[in-house]
Amino acid sequence: MTLSAFLAGLLAETLRDPRSAARRLLALDPPMEARWIGLLLISVLTLIAAKLMLASVPAEEIQPWEQVWANAWAGLPIQIASLALFAVAVTWIGSLFGGTGRFADALLAVTWVQGVMLVPQAVQILIFPVLPGVSGLIALGSVVLFFYLLSQFICVVHGFRSAVAVFFGVIGTLLALGIVLAVLFTMLGVLPVGPEA
């Protein structure tokens, strides 16, 4: 089986039966170096997708934080740091509730789910110039899909049963992580403090 065929099959299984796909993914047990390379690759692709999306949006409608996120020098480190820190949070918080997952597996799961989200994002980029309203619905559906898949994958990583409890844990973790990153990057001058004069 070729790599492209394997990834396509895993993608289809992720959408059809995310827990089965998560077990299949974790069973691969790639070396840590490969997991970090995967994280870097997905971060680069996410950055490219963000730039393509903003290219079809009128300049006056682009928010400052969106410009930062799509900037190669600022957006890529932010993307990598966000995914890595979220994997750390998934590992640590999961362990507080009796989870048995490793950081390596949390990193792999978070990276894969982020990679899967590139598919609806690509569709959104293609139809936005023609059907912006539909593109907005796809964006909303993508958010729901992201939390659903991530909750299911974390259940497998930590051995949890309730995806609902994990879902609320993910929401809380992302809110806390978002606040920490916003404060950190604002202090570093990466994100604007307020509207420009």
Tab-separated table of C-alpha atoms in Angstrom:
chain	number	residue	atom	x	y	z
A	1	MET	CA	0.000	0.000	0.000
A	2	THR	CA	1.342	3.417	-0.955
A	3	LEU	CA	1.588	6.241	1.564
A	4	SER	CA	-1.089	8.273	-0.242
A	5	ALA	CA	-3.482	5.312	-0.241
A	6	PHE	CA	-2.834	4.705	3.463
A	7	LEU	CA	-3.438	8.359	4.361
A	8	ALA	CA	-6.611	8.477	2.255
A	9	GLY	CA	-7.898	5.345	3.967
A	10	LEU	CA	-7.028	6.710	7.400
A	11	LEU	CA	-8.747	9.989	6.564
A	12	ALA	CA	-11.922	8.177	5.525
A	13	GLU	CA	-11.809	6.036	8.667
A	14	THR	CA	-11.275	9.155	10.802
A	15	LEU	CA	-14.521	10.624	9.517
A	16	ARG	CA	-16.401	7.315	9.682
A	17	ASP	CA	-15.064	5.846	12.942
A	18	PRO	CA	-12.638	8.235	14.671
A	19	ARG	CA	-11.816	5.939	17.592
A	20	SER	CA	-10.867	3.092	15.274
A	21	ALA	CA	-8.751	5.504	13.226
A	22	ALA	CA	-7.070	6.782	16.395
A	23	ARG	CA	-6.151	3.256	17.479
A	24	ARG	CA	-4.804	2.532	14.000
A	25	LEU	CA	-2.772	5.743	14.006
A	26	LEU	CA	-1.283	5.200	17.454
A	27	ALA	CA	-0.453	1.578	16.589
A	28	LEU	CA	1.976	2.885	13.969
A	29	ASP	CA	4.126	4.228	16.827
A	30	PRO	CA	6.391	6.368	14.629
A	31	PRO	CA	9.661	7.684	16.108
A	32	MET	CA	9.510	10.996	17.939
A	33	GLU	CA	11.436	12.711	15.170
A	34	ALA	CA	8.736	11.744	12.662
A	35	ARG	CA	6.031	13.136	14.954
A	36	TRP	CA	7.790	16.510	15.155
A	37	ILE	CA	8.307	16.544	11.392
A	38	GLY	CA	4.599	15.830	10.963
A	39	LEU	CA	3.768	18.716	13.292
A	40	LEU	CA	6.024	21.041	11.273
A	41	LEU	CA	4.519	19.897	7.968
A	42	ILE	CA	0.931	20.368	9.124
A	43	SER	CA	1.816	23.784	10.562
A	44	VAL	CA	3.292	24.881	7.221
A	45	LEU	CA	0.232	23.619	5.317
A	46	THR	CA	-2.074	25.402	7.780
A	47	LEU	CA	-0.134	28.624	7.247
A	48	ILE	CA	-0.400	28.259	3.458
A	49	ALA	CA	-4.149	27.632	3.755
A	50	ALA	CA	-4.531	30.744	5.908
A	51	LYS	CA	-2.666	32.877	3.353
A	52	LEU	CA	-4.781	31.517	0.494
A	53	MET	CA	-7.968	32.212	2.411
A	54	LEU	CA	-6.962	35.798	3.212
A	55	ALA	CA	-5.988	36.383	-0.420
A	56	SER	CA	-9.675	36.176	-1.350
A	57	VAL	CA	-10.828	38.518	1.433
A	58	PRO	CA	-10.944	42.324	0.946
A	59	ALA	CA	-8.005	43.955	2.750
A	60	GLU	CA	-10.259	46.178	4.879
A	61	GLU	CA	-12.044	43.108	6.286
A	62	ILE	CA	-8.876	41.344	7.445
A	63	GLN	CA	-8.346	41.518	11.197
A	64	PRO	CA	-4.853	42.254	12.633
A	65	TRP	CA	-4.666	38.860	14.318
A	66	GLU	CA	-5.464	37.179	10.992
A	67	GLN	CA	-2.568	39.006	9.353
A	68	VAL	CA	-0.254	37.821	12.118
A	69	TRP	CA	-1.528	34.239	11.857
A	70	ALA	CA	-0.890	34.165	8.087
A	71	ASN	CA	2.573	35.731	8.382
A	72	ALA	CA	5.337	33.177	7.856
A	73	TRP	CA	7.681	34.685	10.443
A	74	ALA	CA	5.070	35.035	13.183
A	75	GLY	CA	2.286	32.646	12.217
A	76	LEU	CA	4.404	29.527	11.819
A	77	PRO	CA	6.033	29.702	15.281
A	78	ILE	CA	2.637	30.486	16.797
A	79	GLN	CA	1.054	27.498	15.036
A	80	ILE	CA	3.830	25.119	16.096
A	81	ALA	CA	3.850	26.401	19.671
A	82	SER	CA	0.057	26.229	19.926
A	83	LEU	CA	-0.153	22.607	18.775
A	84	ALA	CA	2.807	21.506	20.906
A	85	LEU	CA	1.503	23.252	24.026
A	86	PHE	CA	-1.956	21.841	23.454
A	87	ALA	CA	-0.463	18.340	23.259
A	88	VAL	CA	1.321	19.025	26.558
A	89	ALA	CA	-1.967	20.207	28.089
A	90	VAL	CA	-3.821	17.144	26.771
A	91	THR	CA	-1.206	14.882	28.351
A	92	TRP	CA	-1.027	16.661	31.692
A	93	ILE	CA	-4.727	17.391	32.224
A	94	GLY	CA	-5.670	13.905	31.042
A	95	SER	CA	-3.300	12.382	33.592
A	96	LEU	CA	-4.966	14.413	36.366
A	97	PHE	CA	-8.204	12.572	35.591
A	98	GLY	CA	-6.654	9.128	35.443
A	99	GLY	CA	-5.610	9.125	31.800
A	100	THR	CA	-2.721	6.943	30.711
A	101	GLY	CA	-1.737	8.709	27.489
A	102	ARG	CA	1.815	9.718	26.571
A	103	PHE	CA	2.863	13.101	25.249
A	104	ALA	CA	4.123	11.433	22.066
A	105	ASP	CA	0.674	10.009	21.359
A	106	ALA	CA	-1.092	13.266	22.245
A	107	LEU	CA	1.214	15.079	19.830
A	108	LEU	CA	0.462	12.572	17.081
A	109	ALA	CA	-3.302	12.767	17.663
A	110	VAL	CA	-3.393	16.581	17.753
A	111	THR	CA	-1.262	16.796	14.615
A	112	TRP	CA	-3.428	14.326	12.698
A	113	VAL	CA	-6.703	16.016	13.636
A	114	GLN	CA	-5.257	19.380	12.602
A	115	GLY	CA	-4.226	17.802	9.308
A	116	VAL	CA	-7.718	16.426	8.729
A	117	MET	CA	-9.122	19.931	9.188
A	118	LEU	CA	-7.157	21.060	6.135
A	119	VAL	CA	-9.668	19.172	3.961
A	120	PRO	CA	-12.759	21.288	4.770
A	121	GLN	CA	-10.518	24.349	4.819
A	122	ALA	CA	-9.443	23.601	1.238
A	123	VAL	CA	-13.102	23.311	0.206
A	124	GLN	CA	-13.813	26.587	1.979
A	125	ILE	CA	-11.000	28.329	0.085
A	126	LEU	CA	-12.302	27.070	-3.271
A	127	ILE	CA	-15.920	28.138	-2.853
A	128	PHE	CA	-15.464	31.352	-0.832
A	129	PRO	CA	-15.086	33.646	-3.890
A	130	VAL	CA	-18.300	32.227	-5.401
A	131	LEU	CA	-20.437	31.306	-2.395
A	132	PRO	CA	-19.167	33.157	0.698
A	133	GLY	CA	-22.285	32.235	2.659
A	134	VAL	CA	-21.771	28.525	2.086
A	135	SER	CA	-18.100	28.961	2.935
A	136	GLY	CA	-19.153	30.386	6.299
A	137	LEU	CA	-21.345	27.356	6.967
A	138	ILE	CA	-18.417	25.079	6.137
A	139	ALA	CA	-16.263	27.031	8.595
A	140	LEU	CA	-18.899	26.538	11.304
A	141	GLY	CA	-19.172	22.841	10.504
A	142	SER	CA	-15.390	22.561	10.624
A	143	VAL	CA	-15.357	23.845	14.193
A	144	VAL	CA	-17.903	21.218	15.227
A	145	LEU	CA	-15.962	18.505	13.389
A	146	PHE	CA	-12.692	19.582	15.013
A	147	PHE	CA	-14.027	19.282	18.554
A	148	TYR	CA	-15.787	16.002	17.780
A	149	LEU	CA	-12.704	14.349	16.280
A	150	LEU	CA	-10.349	15.708	18.909
A	151	SER	CA	-12.572	14.476	21.738
A	152	GLN	CA	-12.722	10.990	20.209
A	153	PHE	CA	-8.966	10.835	19.638
A	154	ILE	CA	-8.203	11.998	23.177
A	155	CYS	CA	-10.491	9.268	24.514
A	156	VAL	CA	-8.306	6.710	22.758
A	157	VAL	CA	-5.036	8.374	23.807
A	158	HIS	CA	-5.998	8.359	27.487
A	159	GLY	CA	-8.331	5.379	27.618
A	160	PHE	CA	-11.369	7.486	28.514
A	161	ARG	CA	-14.932	6.380	27.747
A	162	SER	CA	-16.960	9.593	27.803
A	163	ALA	CA	-16.349	11.827	24.803
A	164	VAL	CA	-18.747	14.400	26.299
A	165	ALA	CA	-16.558	14.889	29.383
A	166	VAL	CA	-13.481	15.100	27.166
A	167	PHE	CA	-15.238	17.664	24.966
A	168	PHE	CA	-15.748	20.037	27.888
A	169	GLY	CA	-12.181	19.406	28.977
A	170	VAL	CA	-10.980	20.357	25.489
A	171	ILE	CA	-13.048	23.560	25.550
A	172	GLY	CA	-11.603	24.584	28.905
A	173	THR	CA	-8.066	23.704	27.858
A	174	LEU	CA	-8.290	25.682	24.613
A	175	LEU	CA	-9.720	28.727	26.411
A	176	ALA	CA	-6.949	28.660	28.998
A	177	LEU	CA	-4.281	28.064	26.369
A	178	GLY	CA	-5.665	30.858	24.196
A	179	ILE	CA	-5.494	33.334	27.077
A	180	VAL	CA	-1.929	32.313	27.965
A	181	LEU	CA	-0.739	32.558	24.347
A	182	ALA	CA	-2.514	35.887	23.781
A	183	VAL	CA	-0.851	37.410	26.847
A	184	LEU	CA	2.536	35.910	25.965
A	185	PHE	CA	2.573	37.021	22.338
A	186	THR	CA	1.205	40.464	23.222
A	187	MET	CA	4.073	40.914	25.690
A	188	LEU	CA	6.507	39.836	22.974
A	189	GLY	CA	4.964	42.332	20.559
A	190	VAL	CA	3.722	39.660	18.148
A	191	LEU	CA	0.041	40.522	18.604
A	192	PRO	CA	-1.317	44.072	18.656
A	193	VAL	CA	-2.523	45.420	21.999
A	194	GLY	CA	-5.446	47.318	20.520
A	195	PRO	CA	-6.706	49.083	17.399
A	196	GLU	CA	-4.212	51.250	15.597
A	197	ALA	CA	-4.689	54.969	15.701
